[in-house]
Short mmCIF file of C-alpha atoms in Angstrom, two decimals:
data_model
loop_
_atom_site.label_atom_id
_atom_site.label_comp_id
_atom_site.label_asym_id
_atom_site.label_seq_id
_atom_site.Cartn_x
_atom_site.Cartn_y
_atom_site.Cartn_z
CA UNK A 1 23.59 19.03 16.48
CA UNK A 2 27.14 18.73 16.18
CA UNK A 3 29.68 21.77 14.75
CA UNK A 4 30.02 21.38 10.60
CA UNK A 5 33.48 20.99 11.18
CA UNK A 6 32.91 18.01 13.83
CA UNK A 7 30.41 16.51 11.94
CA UNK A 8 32.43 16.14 8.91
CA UNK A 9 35.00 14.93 10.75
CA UNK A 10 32.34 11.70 12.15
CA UNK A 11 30.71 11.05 8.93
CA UNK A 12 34.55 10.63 7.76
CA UNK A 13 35.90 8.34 10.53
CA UNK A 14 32.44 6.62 10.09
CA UNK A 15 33.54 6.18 6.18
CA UNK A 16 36.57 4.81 7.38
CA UNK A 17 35.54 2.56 9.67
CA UNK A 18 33.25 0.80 7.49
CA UNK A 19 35.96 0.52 4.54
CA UNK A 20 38.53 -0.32 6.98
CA UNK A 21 37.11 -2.64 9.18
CA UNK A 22 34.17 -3.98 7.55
CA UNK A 23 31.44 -1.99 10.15
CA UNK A 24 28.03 -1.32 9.94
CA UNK A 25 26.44 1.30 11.35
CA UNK A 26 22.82 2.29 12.26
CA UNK A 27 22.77 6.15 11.38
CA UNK A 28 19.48 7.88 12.24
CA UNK A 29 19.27 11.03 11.25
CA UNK A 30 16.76 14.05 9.73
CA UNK A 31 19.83 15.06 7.95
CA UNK A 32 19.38 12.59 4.61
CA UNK A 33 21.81 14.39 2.49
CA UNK A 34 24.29 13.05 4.65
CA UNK A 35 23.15 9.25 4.52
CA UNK A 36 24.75 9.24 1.39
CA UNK A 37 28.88 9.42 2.75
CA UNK A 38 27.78 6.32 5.38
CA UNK A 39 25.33 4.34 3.93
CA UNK A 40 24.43 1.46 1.28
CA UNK A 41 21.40 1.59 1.94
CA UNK A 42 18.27 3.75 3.16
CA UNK A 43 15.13 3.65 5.00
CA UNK A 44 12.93 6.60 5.29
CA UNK A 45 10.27 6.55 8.44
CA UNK A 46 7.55 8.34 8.65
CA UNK A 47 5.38 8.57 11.63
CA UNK A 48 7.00 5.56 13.04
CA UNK A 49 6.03 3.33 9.56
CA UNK A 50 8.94 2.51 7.13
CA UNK A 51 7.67 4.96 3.70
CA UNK A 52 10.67 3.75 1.37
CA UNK A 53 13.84 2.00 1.49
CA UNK A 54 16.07 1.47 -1.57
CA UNK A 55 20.24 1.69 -2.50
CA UNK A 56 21.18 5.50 -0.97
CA UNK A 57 22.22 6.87 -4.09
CA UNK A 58 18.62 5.97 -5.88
CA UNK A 59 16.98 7.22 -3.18
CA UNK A 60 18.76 10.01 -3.05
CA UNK A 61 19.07 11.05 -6.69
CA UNK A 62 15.40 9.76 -7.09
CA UNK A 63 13.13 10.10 -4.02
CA UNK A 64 9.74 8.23 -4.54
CA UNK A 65 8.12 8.75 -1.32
CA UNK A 66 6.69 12.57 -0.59
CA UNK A 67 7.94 12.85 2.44
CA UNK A 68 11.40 11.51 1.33
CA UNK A 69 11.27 14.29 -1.66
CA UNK A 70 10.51 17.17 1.57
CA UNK A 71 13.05 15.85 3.03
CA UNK A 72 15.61 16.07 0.52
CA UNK A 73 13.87 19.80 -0.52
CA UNK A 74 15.42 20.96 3.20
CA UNK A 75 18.93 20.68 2.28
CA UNK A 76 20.44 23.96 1.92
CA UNK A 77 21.65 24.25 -1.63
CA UNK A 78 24.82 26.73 -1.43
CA UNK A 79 24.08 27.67 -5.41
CA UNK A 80 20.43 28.20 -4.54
CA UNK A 81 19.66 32.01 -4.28
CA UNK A 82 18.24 33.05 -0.88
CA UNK A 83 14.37 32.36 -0.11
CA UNK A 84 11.89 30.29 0.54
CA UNK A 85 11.78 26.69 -0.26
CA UNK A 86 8.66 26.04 -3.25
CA UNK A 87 8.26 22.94 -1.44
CA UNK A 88 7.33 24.41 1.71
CA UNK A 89 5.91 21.59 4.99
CA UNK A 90 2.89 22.47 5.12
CA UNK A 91 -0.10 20.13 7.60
CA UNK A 92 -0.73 18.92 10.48
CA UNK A 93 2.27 16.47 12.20
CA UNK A 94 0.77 12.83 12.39
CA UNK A 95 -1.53 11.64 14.90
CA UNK A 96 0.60 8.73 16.11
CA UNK A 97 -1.45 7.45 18.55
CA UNK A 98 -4.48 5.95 17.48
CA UNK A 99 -4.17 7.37 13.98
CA UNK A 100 -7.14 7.41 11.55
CA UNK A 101 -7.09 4.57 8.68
CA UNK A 102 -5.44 5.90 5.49
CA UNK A 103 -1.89 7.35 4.96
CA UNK A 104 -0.45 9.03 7.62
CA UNK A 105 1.48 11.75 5.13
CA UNK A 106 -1.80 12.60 3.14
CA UNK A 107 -2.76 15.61 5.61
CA UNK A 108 1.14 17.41 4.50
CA UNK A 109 1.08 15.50 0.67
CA UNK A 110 0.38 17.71 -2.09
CA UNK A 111 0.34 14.53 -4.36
CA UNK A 112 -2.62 12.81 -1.79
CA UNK A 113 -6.21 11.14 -3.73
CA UNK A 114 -9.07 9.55 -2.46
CA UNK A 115 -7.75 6.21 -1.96
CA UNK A 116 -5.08 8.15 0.72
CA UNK A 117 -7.81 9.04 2.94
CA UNK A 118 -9.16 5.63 3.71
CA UNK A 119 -6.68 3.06 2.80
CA UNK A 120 -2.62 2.71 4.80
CA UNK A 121 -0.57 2.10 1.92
CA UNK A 122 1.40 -0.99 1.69
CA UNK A 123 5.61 -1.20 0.91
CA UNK A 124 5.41 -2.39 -2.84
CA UNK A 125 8.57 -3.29 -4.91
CA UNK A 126 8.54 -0.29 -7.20
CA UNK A 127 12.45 -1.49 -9.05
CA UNK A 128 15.16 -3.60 -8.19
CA UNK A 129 15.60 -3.71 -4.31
CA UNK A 130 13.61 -0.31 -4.23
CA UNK A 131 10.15 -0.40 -2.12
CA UNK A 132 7.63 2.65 -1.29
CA UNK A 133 4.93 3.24 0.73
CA UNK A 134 2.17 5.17 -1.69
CA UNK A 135 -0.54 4.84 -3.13
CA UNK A 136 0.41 7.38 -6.34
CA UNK A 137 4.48 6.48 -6.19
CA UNK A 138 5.52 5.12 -10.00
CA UNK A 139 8.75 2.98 -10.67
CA UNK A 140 11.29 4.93 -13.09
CA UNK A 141 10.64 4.76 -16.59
#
């Protein structure tokens, strides 16, 4: 929870770093907006399973994953008028240990069927180097 300021000032240097010197860096973070100034690449977890992973400007721009598409409705827009968010979290957190069969999102997803309650979704290739975790997820058009 660093200062705006200060953390501008890291994602920057990080930038630099990895034009400059050819580094990679492992940035976790809730913050996914700001993947996008670091990264090539994302990977969204959820409940301690890997949900979707794809180029960070397609997963940005075009979140597959519900939980990837709540996360990206909790960046503050600074044109958005004040309010509430229509995509509020709403659910239970996962049960992480010892957690039922099924999808662990399903009890917060407002996209969740049948199939969510009793069968763990498996990473599918959904487009070129983009995978998701869901059963109801479609590849672009």
């Amino acid at each position: 929870m660093l200062d705006v300021s200060i953390r501008i000032g890291v994602l920057n240097l990080m930038s630099e770093l990895r034009e400059r010197e050819g580094l990679s860096f492992l940035y976790i973070t809730h913050d996914i907006a700001s993947a996008r100034y670091v990264a090539d690449r994302v990977l969204v977890l959820y409940a301690g399973h890997l949900v979707e992973e794809g180029p960070a400007e397609d997963v940005i721009q075009r979140p597959k994953h519900p939980y990837t598409q709540l996360l990206l409705s909790a960046v503050p827009d600074p044109r958005a008028a004040l309010g509430l968010s229509d995509a509020a979290d709403v659910g239970e957190p996962p049960k992480v240990i010892d957690p039922r069969p099924g999808c662990r999102f399903r009890d917060r997803c407002p996209y969740a069927i049948a199939k969510c309650e009793s069968v763990t979704p498996e990473l599918r290739e959904i487009g070129s180097r983009r995978r998701v975790a869901c059963h109801v997820a479609e590849p672009d058009a």
